[in-house]
XYZ file of C-alpha atoms in Angstrom:
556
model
C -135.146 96.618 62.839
C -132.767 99.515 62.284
C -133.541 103.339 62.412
C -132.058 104.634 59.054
C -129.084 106.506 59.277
C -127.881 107.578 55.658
C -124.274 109.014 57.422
C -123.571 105.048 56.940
C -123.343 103.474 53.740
C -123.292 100.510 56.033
C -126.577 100.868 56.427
C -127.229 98.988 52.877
C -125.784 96.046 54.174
C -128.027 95.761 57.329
C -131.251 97.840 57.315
C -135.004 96.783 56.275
C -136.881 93.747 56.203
C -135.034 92.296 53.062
C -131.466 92.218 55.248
C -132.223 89.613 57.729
C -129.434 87.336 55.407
C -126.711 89.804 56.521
C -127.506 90.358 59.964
C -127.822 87.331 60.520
C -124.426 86.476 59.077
C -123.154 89.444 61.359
C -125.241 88.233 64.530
C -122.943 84.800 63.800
C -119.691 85.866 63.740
C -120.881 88.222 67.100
C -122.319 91.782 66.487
C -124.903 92.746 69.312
C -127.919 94.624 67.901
C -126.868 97.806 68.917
C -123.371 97.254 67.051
C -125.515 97.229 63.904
C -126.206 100.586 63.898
C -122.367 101.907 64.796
C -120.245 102.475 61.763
C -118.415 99.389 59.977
C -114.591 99.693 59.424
C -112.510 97.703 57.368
C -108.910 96.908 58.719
C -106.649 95.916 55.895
C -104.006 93.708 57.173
C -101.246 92.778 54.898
C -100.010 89.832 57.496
C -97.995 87.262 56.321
C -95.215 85.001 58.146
C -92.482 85.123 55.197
C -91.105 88.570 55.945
C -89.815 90.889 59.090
C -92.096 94.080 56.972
C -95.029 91.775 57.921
C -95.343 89.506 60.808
C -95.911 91.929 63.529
C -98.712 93.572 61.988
C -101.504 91.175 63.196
C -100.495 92.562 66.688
C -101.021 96.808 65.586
C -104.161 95.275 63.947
C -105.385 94.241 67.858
C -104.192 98.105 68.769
C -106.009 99.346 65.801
C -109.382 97.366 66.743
C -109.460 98.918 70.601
C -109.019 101.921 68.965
C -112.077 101.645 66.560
C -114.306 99.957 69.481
C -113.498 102.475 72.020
C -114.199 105.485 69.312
C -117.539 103.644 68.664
C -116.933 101.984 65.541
C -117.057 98.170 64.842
C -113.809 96.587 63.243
C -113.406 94.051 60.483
C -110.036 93.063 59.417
C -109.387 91.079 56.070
C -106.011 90.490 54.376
C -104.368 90.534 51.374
C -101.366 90.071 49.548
C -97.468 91.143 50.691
C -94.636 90.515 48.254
C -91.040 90.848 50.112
C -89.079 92.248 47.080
C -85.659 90.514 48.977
C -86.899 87.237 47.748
C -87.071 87.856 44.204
C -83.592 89.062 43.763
C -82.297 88.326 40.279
C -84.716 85.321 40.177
C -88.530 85.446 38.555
C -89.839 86.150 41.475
C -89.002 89.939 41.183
C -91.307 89.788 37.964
C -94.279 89.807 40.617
C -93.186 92.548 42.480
C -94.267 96.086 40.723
C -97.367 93.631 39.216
C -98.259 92.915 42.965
C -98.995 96.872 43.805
C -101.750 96.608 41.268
C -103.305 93.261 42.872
C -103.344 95.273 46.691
C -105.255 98.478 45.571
C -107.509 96.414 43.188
C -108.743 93.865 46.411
C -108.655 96.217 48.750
C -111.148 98.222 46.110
C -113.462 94.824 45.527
C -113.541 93.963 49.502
C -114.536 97.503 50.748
C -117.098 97.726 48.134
C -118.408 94.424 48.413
C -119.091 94.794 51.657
C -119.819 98.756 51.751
C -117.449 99.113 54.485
C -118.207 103.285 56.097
C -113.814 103.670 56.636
C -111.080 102.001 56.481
C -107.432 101.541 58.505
C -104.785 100.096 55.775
C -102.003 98.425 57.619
C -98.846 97.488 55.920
C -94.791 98.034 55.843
C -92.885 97.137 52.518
C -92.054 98.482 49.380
C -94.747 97.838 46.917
C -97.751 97.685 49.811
C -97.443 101.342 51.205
C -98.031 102.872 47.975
C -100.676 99.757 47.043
C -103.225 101.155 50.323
C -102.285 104.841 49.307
C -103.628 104.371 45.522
C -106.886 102.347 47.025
C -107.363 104.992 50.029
C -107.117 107.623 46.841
C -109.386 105.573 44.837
C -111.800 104.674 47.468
C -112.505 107.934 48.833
C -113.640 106.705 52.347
C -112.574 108.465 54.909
C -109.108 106.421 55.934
C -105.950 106.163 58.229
C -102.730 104.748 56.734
C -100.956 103.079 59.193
C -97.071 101.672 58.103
C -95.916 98.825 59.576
C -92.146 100.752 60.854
C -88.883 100.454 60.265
C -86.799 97.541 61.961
C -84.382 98.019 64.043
C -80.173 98.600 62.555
C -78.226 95.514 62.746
C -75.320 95.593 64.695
C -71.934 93.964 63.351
C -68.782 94.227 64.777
C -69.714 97.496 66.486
C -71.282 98.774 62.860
C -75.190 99.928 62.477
C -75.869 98.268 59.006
C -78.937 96.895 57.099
C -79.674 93.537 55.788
C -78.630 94.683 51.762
C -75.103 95.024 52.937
C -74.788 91.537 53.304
C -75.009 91.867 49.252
C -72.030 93.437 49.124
C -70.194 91.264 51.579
C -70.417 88.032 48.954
C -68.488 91.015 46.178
C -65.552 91.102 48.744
C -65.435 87.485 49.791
C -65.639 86.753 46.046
C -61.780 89.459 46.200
C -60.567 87.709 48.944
C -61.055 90.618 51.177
C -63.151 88.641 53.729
C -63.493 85.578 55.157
C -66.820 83.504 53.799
C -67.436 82.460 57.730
C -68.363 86.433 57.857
C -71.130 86.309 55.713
C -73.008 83.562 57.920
C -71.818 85.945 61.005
C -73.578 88.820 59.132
C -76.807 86.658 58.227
C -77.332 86.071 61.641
C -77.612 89.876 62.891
C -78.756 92.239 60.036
C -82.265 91.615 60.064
C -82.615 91.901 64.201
C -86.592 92.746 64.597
C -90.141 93.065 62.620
C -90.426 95.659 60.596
C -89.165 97.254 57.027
C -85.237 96.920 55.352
C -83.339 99.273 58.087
C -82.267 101.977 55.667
C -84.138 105.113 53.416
C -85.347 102.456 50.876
C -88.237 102.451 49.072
C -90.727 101.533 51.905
C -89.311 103.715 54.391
C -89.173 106.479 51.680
C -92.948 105.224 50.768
C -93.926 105.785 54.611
C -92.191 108.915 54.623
C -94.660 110.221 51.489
C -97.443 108.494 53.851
C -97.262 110.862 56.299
C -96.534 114.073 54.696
C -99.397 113.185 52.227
C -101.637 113.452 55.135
C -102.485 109.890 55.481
C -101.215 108.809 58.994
C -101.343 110.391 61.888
C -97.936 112.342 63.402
C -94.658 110.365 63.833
C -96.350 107.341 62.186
C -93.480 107.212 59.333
C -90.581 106.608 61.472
C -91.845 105.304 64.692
C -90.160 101.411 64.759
C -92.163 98.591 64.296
C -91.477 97.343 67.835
C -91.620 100.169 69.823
C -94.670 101.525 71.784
C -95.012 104.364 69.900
C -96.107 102.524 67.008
C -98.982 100.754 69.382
C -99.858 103.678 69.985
C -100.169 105.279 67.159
C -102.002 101.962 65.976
C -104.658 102.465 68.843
C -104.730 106.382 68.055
C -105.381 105.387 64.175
C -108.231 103.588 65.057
C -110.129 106.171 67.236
C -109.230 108.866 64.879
C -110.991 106.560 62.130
C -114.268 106.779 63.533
C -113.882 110.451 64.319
C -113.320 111.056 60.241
C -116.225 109.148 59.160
C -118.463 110.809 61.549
C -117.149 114.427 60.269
C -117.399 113.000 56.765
C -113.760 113.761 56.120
C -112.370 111.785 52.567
C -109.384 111.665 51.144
C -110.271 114.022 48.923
C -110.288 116.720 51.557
C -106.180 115.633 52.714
C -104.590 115.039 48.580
C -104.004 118.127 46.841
C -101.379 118.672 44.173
C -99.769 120.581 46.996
C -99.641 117.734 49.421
C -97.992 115.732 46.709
C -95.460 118.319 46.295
C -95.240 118.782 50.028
C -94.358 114.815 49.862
C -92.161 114.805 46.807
C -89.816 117.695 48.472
C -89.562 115.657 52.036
C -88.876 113.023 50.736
C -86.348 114.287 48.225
C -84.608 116.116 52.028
C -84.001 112.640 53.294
C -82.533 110.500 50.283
C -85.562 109.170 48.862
C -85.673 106.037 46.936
C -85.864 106.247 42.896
C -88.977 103.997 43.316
C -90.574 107.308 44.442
C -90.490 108.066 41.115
C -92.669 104.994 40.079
C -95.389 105.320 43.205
C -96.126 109.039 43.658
C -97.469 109.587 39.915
C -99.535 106.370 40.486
C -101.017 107.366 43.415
C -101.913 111.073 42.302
C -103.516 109.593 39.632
C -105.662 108.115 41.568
C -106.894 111.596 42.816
C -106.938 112.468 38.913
C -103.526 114.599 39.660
C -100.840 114.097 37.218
C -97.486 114.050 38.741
C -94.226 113.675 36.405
C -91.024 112.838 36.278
C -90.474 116.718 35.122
C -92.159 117.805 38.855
C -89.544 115.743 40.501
C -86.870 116.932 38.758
C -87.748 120.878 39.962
C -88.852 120.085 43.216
C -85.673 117.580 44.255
C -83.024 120.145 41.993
C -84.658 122.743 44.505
C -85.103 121.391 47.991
C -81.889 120.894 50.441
C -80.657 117.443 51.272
C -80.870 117.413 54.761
C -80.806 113.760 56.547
C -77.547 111.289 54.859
C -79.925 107.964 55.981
C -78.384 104.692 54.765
C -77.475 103.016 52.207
C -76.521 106.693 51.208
C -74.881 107.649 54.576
C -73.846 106.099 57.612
C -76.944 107.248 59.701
C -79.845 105.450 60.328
C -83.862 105.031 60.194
C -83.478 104.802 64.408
C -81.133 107.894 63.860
C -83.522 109.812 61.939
C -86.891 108.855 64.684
C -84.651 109.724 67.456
C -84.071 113.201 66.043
C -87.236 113.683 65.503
C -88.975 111.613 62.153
C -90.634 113.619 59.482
C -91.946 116.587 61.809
C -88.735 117.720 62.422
C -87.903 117.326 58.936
C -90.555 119.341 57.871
C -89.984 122.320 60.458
C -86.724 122.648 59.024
C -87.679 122.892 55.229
C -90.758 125.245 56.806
C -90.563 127.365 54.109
C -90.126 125.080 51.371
C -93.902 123.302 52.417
C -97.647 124.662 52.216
C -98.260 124.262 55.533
C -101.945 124.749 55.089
C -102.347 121.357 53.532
C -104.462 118.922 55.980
C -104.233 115.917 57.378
C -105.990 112.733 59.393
C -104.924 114.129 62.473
C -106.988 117.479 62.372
C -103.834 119.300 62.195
C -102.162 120.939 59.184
C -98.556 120.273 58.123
C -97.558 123.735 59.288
C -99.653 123.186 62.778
C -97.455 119.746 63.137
C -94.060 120.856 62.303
C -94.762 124.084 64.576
C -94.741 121.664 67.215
C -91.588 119.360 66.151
C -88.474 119.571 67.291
C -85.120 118.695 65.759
C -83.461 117.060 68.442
C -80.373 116.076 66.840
C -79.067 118.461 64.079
C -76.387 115.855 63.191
C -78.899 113.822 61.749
C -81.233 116.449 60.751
C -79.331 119.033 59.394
C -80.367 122.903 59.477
C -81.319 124.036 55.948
C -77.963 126.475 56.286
C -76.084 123.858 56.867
C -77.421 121.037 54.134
C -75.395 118.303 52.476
C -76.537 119.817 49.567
C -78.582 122.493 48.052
C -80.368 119.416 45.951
C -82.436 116.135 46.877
C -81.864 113.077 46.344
C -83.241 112.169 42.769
C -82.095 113.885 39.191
C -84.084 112.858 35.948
C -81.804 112.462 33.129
C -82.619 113.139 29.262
C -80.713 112.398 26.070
C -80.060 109.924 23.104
C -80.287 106.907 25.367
C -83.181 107.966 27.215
C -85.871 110.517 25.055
C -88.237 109.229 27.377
C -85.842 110.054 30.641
C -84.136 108.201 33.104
C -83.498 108.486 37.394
C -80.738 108.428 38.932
C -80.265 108.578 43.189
C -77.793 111.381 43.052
C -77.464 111.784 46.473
C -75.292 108.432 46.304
C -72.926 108.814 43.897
C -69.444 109.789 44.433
C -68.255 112.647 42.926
C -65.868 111.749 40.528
C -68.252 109.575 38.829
C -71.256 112.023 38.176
C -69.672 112.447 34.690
C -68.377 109.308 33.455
C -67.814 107.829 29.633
C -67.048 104.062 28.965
C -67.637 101.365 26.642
C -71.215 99.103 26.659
C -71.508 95.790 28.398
C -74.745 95.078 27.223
C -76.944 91.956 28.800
C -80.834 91.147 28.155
C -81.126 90.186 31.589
C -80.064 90.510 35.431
C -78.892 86.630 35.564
C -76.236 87.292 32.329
C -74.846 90.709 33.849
C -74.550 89.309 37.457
C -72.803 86.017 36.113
C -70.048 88.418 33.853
C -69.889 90.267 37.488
C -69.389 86.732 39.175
C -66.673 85.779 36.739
C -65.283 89.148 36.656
C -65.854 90.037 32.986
C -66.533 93.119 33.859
C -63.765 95.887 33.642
C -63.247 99.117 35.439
C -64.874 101.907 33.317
C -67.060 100.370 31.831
C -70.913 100.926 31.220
C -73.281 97.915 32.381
C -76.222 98.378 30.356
C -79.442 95.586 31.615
C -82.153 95.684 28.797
C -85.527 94.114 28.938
C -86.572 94.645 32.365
C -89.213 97.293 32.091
C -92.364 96.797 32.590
C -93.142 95.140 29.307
C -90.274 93.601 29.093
C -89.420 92.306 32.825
C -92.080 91.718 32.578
C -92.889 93.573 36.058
C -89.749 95.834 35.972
C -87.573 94.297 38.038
C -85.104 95.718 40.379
C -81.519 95.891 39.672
C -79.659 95.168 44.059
C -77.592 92.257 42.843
C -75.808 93.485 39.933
C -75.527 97.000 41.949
C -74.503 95.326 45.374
C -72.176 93.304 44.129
C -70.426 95.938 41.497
C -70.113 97.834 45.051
C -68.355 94.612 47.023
C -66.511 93.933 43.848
C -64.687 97.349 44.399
C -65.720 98.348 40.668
C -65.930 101.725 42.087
C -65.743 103.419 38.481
C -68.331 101.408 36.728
C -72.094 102.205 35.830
C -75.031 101.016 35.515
C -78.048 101.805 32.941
C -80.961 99.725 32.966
C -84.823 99.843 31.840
C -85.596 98.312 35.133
C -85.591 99.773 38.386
C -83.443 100.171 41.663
C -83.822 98.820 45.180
C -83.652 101.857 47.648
C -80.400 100.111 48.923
C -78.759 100.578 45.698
C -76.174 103.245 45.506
C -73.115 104.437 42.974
C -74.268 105.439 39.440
C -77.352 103.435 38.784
C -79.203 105.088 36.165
C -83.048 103.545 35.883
C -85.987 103.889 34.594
C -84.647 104.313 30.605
C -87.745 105.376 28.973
C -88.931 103.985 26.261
C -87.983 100.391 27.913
C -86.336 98.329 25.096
C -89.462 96.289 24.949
C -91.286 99.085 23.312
C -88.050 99.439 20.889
C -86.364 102.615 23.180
C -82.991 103.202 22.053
C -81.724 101.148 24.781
C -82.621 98.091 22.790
C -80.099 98.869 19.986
C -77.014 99.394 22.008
C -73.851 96.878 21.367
C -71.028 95.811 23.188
C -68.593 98.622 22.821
C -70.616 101.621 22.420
C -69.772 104.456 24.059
C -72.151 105.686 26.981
C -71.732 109.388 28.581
C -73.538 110.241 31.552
C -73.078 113.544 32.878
C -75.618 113.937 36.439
C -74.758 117.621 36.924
C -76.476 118.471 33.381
C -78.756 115.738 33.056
C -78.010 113.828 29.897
C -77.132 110.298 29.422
C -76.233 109.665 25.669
C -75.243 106.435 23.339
C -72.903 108.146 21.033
C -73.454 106.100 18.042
C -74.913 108.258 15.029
C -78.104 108.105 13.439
C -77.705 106.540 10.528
C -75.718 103.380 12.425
C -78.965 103.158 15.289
C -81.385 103.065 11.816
C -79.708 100.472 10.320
C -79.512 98.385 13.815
C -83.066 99.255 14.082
C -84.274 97.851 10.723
C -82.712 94.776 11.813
C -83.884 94.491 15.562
C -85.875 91.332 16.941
C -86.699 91.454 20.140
C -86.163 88.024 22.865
C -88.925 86.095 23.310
C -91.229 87.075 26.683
C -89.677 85.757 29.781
C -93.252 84.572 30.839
C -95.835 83.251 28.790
C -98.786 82.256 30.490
C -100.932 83.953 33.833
C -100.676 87.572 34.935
C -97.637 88.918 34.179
C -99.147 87.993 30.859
C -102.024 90.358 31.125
C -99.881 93.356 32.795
C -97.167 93.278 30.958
C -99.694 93.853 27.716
C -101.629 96.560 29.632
C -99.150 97.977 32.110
C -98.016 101.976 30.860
C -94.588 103.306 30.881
C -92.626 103.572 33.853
C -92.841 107.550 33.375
C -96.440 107.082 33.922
C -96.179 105.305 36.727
C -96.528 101.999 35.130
C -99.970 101.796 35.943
C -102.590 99.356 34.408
C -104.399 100.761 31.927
């Protein structure tokens, strides 16, 4: 029988007369009696065999477990869900997307509590998952290492570095007769060249960016490829440094401050961060009982340089931005815009790890003298359209377009906007507004990359998007999301017509339907909304108790 050791809430599983059940279940799958008294950590493995984000991670998992065996712990993997958001493009399966983030935190939650797990290594690479094992590390309050699956590697085409979305944008220019169709099988076969996350600053890389300036992985972690040694390393490293943590009692609670967050917000604002950023960080900070809004990203992004041009809204890369040095050189060149005190898994501080970075390619990386800008990547827009705001990626717009004013081309869905896109019905100028796809009304708030990929390969250069849905971190051009209220919750999106006229206007921060009042109360006394898109099983349930998308369109 065990000598009680209360540093392990393990211990409740496996000590006293009454827990011969559980040992015995442990001695069968085959603990030795002294591994009943080491601490038990949970690996959370987010394996599947449907996407590149996911199908290497069963091999860091093996890294991860010498780790936690040679710092004395004993390992215990169990999986969950991954949703690949490239599979639901302008289909129903996007619907399950932003819905699936809730599912991840909420089994990772019932499994580590079930089974009173003492820590916990979260493994996973794609867009919803990253911030799915932040919001349960938050909520859990073991001590924890995040570890993110990595970036793949660029596809190379014709002597070009490009990611997997710009095949997206290929079928626009086939569709003009610009390119051969043969090149869009040529492209298929090379743009998605290794495991690992979407090659470009989209919303997982940007997610495992926030990951590691949050404090949650160890140093390097957010960059490092998912086929490179490095990230084995860091894999193995996550697992010793695991036990370490729960031995020195160290939570997440010690790491996530409101200062971390803003640490995260600003880095990730420095490198083009996705507008799903927007979405995630408030949802995990509420986790910690922080409230983070769309009002803090506005300061911190109209304040913090834009340093690193990473794809889709430059020409550089994810490999580009590792080889110059990841997020600690990022972070030793916006030294004084970070609280360097703030701590993380590693032992170190974030001014203790970006003392010891180097920026080893200032091309990539720039110097905060020399920044793209003297603002990050996201601006949060107000106005008659949007009381409840609105995001836009800034950082990839042209410049003649961040004031524009054109007529309404108003659709209730993805499918009807990308078909009037298909059959050219859309004309330069004009205004694409996409309704009902917020939360509520997506349901699940889907993401907008086909209508905004192919308005790109369609060369509609001077036409924009508003939408109550959301963006894919490849999307670039003037893509306004996030319209708040949605139209489900009758926002004044919901009352535009065809023919309205839209202004947008980035550099002050407005987006406006200039129709007057009286006109929008009349519309509005005679508004009926579309039936739901989905009737029955969980979207069901969400989309009734899911909060608005300036919340963080979290389940209530």
């Amino acid at each position: 029988m065990l000598t009680k050791n209360p540093a392990y809430r393990s211990r409740e599983v496996v000590e006293g007369m009454d827990r011969g059940g559980p040992r015995a279940h442990l001695k069968n799958v085959g603990l030795l009696n002294d591994e009943l008294k080491k601490p038990f950590i949970a690996i959370v493995n987010t394996y599947n065999e449907m996407h590149p984000g996911h199908f290497h991670l069963n091999d860091l998992v093996g890294h991860i477990r010498d780790g936690i065996y040679a710092a004395g712990g004993v390992p215990f993997a169990f999986g969950t869900i991954a949703v690949c958001d490239g599979f639901g493009q302008a289909n129903k399966g996007m619907c399950y997307a932003l819905p699936s983030r809730e599912i991840i935190a909420d089994s990772v939650e019932v499994m580590v509590e079930a089974h009173r797990y003492d820590g916990l290594v979260l493994v996973g690479g794609c867009d919803k998952i990253v911030p799915a094992l932040l919001m349960a590390a938050a909520r859990l309050d073991l001590p924890a290492v995040v570890v993110t699956g990595g970036p793949m590697f660029p596809g190379r085409y014709r002597g070009q570095e490009l990611a997997s979305y710009q095949t997206k944008e290929a079928a626009g220019k086939i569709k003009r007769g610009l390119l051969p169709e043969k090149v869009l099988d040529e492209m298929e076969e090379c743009l998605s060249p290794s495991a690992g996350s979407c090659s470009m600053m989209g919303t997982a890389n940007s997610m495992s960016v926030i990951a590691e300036v949050l404090g949650l992985t160890l140093p390097g972690c957010g960059t490092a490829h998912a086929v490179e040694g490095k990230k084995r390393r860091i894999a193995k490293a996550s697992g010793y440094r695991v036990v370490e943590l729960v031995n020195q009692g160290i939570k997440p609670s010690d790491i996530l401050t409101r200062n971390s967050f803003i640490n995260a917000i600003k880095v990730a604002m420095a490198v083009g961060g996705s507008t799903n950023c927007l979405l995630h960080v408030p949802a995990i900070a509420g986790e910690c009982g922080i409230t983070i809004t769309p009002d803090d990203f506005e300061q911190l992004s109209s304040t913090t340089p834009y340093l690193a041009k990473i794809n889709p809204s430059g020409v550089q890369t994810m490999k580009d931005l590792e080889d110059a040095g990841g997020v600690p050189a990022v972070m030793k060149e916006l030294d004084d815009w970070l609280d360097g005190t703030q701590k993380t898994v590693s032992g170190l501080t974030i001014g203790e790890i970006a003392a010891e970075a180097e920026n080893k390619n200032p091309q990539v990386i720039r110097p905060v003298a020399e920044a793209y800008s003297k603002q990050g990547s996201l601006a949060i827009l107000h106005g008659s359209l949007a009381p409840g705001g609105a995001v836009v990626k800034q950082t990839a717009v042209k410049p003649e377009m961040l004031v524009h004013k054109g007529p309404a081309r108003v659709f209730n869905s993805e499918e009807d906007a990308f078909r009037a896109l298909r059959e050219s019905q859309i004309n330069h100028g004009d205004v694409i507004v996409i309704r009902y796809e917020g939360p509520k009304g997506g349901p699940g708030m889907r993401e907008m990359l086909t209508a905004t990929t192919y308005i790109v390969g369609m060369g509609l250069d001077d036409v924009a998007l508003v939408t109550d849905g959301r963006f894919s971190g490849a999307s670039r051009g003037p893509a306004i999301g996030h319209i708040a209220p949605e139209a489900a919750e009758g926002g004044p999106i919901a009352l535009v017509q065809d023919g309205d006229m839209i202004s947008i206007d980035i550099p002050a921060r407005t987006v406006d339907l200039l129709v007057a009042d009286e006109e929008l109360a009349r519309r509005r006394e005679k508004l009926v909304h579309p039936a739901p898109k989905i009737t029955k099983g969980y979207l069901v349930r969400y989309a009734r108790d899911v909060s608005s998308v300036s919340q963080g369109a979290v389940l209530k």
